[in-house]
mmCIF file of C-alpha atoms in Angstrom:
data_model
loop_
_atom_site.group_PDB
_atom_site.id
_atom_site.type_symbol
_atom_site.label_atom_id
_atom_site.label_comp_id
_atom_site.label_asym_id
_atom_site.label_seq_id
_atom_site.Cartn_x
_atom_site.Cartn_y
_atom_site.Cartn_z
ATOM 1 C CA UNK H 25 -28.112 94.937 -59.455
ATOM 2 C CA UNK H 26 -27.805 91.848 -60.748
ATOM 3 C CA UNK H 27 -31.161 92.712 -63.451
ATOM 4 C CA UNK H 28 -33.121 89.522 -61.871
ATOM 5 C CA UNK H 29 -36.151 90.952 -62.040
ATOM 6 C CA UNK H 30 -38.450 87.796 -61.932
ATOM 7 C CA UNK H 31 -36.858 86.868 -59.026
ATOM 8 C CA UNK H 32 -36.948 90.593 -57.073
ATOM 9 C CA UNK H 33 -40.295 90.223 -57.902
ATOM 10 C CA UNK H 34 -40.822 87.035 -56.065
ATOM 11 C CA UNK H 35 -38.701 88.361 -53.342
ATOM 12 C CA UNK H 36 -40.763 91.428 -53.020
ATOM 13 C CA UNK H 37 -43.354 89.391 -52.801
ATOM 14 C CA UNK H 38 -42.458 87.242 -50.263
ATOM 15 C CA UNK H 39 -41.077 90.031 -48.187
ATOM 16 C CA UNK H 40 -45.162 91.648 -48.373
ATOM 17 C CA UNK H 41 -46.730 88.387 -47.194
ATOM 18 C CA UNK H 42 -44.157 88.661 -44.158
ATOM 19 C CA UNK H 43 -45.578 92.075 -43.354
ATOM 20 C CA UNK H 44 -48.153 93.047 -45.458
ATOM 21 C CA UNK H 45 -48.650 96.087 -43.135
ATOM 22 C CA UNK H 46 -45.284 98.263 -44.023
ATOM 23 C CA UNK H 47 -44.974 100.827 -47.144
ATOM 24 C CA UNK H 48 -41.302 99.077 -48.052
ATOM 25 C CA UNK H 49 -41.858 95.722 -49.655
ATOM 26 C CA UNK H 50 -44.972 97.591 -51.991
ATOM 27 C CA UNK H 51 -42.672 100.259 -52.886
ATOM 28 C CA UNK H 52 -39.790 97.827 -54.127
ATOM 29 C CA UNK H 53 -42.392 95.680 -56.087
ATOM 30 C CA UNK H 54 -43.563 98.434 -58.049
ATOM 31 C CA UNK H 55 -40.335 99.510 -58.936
ATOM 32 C CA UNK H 56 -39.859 96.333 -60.001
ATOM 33 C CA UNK H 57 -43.264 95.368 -61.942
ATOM 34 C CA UNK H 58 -42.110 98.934 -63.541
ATOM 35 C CA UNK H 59 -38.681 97.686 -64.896
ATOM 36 C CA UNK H 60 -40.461 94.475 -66.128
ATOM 37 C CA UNK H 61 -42.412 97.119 -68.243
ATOM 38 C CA UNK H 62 -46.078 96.298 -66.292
ATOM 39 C CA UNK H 63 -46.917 99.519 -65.554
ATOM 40 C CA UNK H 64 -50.417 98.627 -64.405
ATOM 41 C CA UNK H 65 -49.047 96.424 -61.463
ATOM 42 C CA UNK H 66 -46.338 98.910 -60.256
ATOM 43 C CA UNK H 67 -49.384 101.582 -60.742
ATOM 44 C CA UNK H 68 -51.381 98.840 -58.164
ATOM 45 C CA UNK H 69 -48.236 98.579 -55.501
ATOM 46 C CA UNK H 70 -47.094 102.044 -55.026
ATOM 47 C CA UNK H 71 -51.053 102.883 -54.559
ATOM 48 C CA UNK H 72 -51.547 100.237 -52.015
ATOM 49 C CA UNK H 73 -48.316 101.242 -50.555
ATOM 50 C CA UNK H 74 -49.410 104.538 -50.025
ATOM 51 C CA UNK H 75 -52.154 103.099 -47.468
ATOM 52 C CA UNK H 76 -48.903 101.372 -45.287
ATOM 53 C CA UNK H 77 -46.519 102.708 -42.555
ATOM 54 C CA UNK H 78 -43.315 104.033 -43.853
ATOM 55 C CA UNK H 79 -41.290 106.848 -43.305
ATOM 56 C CA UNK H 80 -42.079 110.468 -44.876
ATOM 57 C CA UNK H 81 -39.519 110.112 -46.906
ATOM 58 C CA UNK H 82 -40.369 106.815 -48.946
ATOM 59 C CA UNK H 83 -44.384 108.045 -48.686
ATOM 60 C CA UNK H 84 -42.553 111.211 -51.006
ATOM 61 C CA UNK H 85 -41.067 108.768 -53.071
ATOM 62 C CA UNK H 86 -43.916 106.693 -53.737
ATOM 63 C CA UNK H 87 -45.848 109.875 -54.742
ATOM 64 C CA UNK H 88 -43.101 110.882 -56.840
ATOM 65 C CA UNK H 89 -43.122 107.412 -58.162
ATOM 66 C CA UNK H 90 -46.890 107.588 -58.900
ATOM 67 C CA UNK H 91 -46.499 110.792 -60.507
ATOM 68 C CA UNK H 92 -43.477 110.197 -62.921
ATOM 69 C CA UNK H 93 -45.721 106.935 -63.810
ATOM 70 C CA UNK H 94 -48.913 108.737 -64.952
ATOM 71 C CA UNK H 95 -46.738 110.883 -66.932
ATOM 72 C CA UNK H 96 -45.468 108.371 -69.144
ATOM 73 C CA UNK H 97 -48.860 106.909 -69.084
ATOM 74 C CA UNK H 98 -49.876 110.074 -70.936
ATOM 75 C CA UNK H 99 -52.362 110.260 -68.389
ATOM 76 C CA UNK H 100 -51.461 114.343 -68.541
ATOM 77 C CA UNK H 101 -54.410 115.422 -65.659
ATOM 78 C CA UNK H 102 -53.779 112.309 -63.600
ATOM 79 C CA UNK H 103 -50.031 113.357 -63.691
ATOM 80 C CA UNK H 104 -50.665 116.954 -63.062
ATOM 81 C CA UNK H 105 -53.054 116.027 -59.415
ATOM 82 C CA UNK H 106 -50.360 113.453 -58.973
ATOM 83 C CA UNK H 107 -47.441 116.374 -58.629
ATOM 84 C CA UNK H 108 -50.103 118.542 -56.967
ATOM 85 C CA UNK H 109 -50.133 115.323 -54.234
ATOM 86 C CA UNK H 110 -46.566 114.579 -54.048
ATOM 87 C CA UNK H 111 -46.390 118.908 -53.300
ATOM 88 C CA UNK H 112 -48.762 119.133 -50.764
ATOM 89 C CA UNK H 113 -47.038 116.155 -49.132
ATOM 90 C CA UNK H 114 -43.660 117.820 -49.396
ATOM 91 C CA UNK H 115 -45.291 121.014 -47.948
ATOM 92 C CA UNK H 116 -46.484 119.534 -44.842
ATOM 93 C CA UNK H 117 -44.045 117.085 -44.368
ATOM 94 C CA UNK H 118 -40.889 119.258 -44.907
ATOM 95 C CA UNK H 119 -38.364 116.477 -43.311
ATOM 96 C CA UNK H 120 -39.309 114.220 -46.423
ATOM 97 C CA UNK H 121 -36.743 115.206 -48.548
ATOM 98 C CA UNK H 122 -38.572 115.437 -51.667
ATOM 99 C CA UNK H 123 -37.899 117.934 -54.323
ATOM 100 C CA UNK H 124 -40.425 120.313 -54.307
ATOM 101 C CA UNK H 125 -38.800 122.460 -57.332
ATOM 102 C CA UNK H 126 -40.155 119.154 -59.241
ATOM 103 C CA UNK H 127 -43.712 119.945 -58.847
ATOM 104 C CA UNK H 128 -43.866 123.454 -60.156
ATOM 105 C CA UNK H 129 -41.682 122.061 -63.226
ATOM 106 C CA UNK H 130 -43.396 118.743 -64.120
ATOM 107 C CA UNK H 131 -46.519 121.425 -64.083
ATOM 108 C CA UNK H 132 -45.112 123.457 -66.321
ATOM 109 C CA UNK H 133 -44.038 120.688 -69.071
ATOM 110 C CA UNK H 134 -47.480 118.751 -68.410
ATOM 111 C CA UNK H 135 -48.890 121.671 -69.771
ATOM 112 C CA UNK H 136 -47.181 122.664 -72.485
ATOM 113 C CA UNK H 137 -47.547 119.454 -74.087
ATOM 114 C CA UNK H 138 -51.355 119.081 -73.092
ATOM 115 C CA UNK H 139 -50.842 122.714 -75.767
ATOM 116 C CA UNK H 140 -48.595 121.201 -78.095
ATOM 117 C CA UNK H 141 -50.902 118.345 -78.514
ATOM 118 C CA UNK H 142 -54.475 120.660 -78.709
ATOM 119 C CA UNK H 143 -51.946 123.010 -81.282
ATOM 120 C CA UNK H 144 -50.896 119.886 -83.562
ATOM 121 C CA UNK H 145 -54.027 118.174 -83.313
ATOM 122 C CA UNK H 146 -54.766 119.308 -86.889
ATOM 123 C CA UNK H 147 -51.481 119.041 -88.316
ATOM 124 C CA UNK H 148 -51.900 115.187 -86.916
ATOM 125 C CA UNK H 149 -55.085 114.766 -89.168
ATOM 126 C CA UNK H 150 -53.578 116.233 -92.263
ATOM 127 C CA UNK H 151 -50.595 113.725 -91.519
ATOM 128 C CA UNK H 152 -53.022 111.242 -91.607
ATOM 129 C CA UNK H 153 -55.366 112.168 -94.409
ATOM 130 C CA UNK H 154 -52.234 112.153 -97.031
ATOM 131 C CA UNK H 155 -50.928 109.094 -95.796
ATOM 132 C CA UNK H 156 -54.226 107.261 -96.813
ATOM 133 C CA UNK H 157 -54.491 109.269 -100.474
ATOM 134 C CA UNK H 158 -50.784 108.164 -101.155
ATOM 135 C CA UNK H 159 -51.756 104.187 -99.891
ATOM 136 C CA UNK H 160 -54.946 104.615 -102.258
ATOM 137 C CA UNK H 161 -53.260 106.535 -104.934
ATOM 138 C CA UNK H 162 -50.146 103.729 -104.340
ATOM 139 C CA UNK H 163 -53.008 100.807 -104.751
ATOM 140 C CA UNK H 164 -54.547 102.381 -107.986
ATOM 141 C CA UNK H 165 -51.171 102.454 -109.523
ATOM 142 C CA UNK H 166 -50.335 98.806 -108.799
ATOM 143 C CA UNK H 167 -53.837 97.849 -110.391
ATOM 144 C CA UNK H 168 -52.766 99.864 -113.411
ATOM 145 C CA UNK H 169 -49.220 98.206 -113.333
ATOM 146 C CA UNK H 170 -50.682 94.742 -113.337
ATOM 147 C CA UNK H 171 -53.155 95.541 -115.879
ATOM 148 C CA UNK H 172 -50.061 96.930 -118.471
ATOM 149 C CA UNK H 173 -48.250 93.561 -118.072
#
């Protein structure tokens, strides 16, 4: 609440080496390393978390967590196993309290833009190309400009 993030980090972090062997403390850090924009090191926590004893509901939220992150990773496959997991934990675990509705839809817009992307691929290139003949053709006429002077 009060958007100290160095210092939940450090807190999170002290809270781990006081019991390294609960879900809690990893889940909070990774939260946090994700608000200080270190994706990688939130990516690290919630993944060790997922190896600690916590409830079902915060091992959903973790897998939710690690989900949501590959997605704005880009990482679209990683994302899509990810929602698979976070499912099949939902599924068998039906006290969680997840939101299995999620999977199916984060499924659904993972793969649309995996299409989008393989669709505009070209379109990309072309973008591209004609930005570099306009810089060249740009450069040529600057030569010619200094050369008129």
């Amino acid at each position: 609440m009060a958007r100290d993030i160095p210092g939940a980090i450090a807190a999170f972090q002290e809270a781990i080496k006081l019991d390294p062997t609960k879900m809690l403390g990893f889940y909070r850090l990774g939260e946090a390393m994700l608000e200080s924009g270190n994706q990688a090191e939130a990516e690290a926590a919630w993944t060790t978390a997922l190896g600690k004893k916590g409830t079902d509901a915060l091992h959903a939220k973790v897998l939710f967590c690690l989900a949501d992150l590959r997605e704005r990773q880009k990482n679209w496959q990683g994302a899509r196993d990810a929602w698979g997991a976070y499912g099949a934990f939902l599924t068998s675990n039906p006290k969680a309290g997840g939101y299995p509705a999620t999977v199916t839809e984060r499924q659904k817009q993972i793969d649309r833009r995996v299409k989008d992307e393989k669709d505009y691929a070209g379109v990309k290139e072309r973008i591209v190309q004609r930005e570099a003949e306009r810089q060249k053709e740009a450069e040529e006429n600057a030569k010619k400009d200094k050369l008129n002077r």
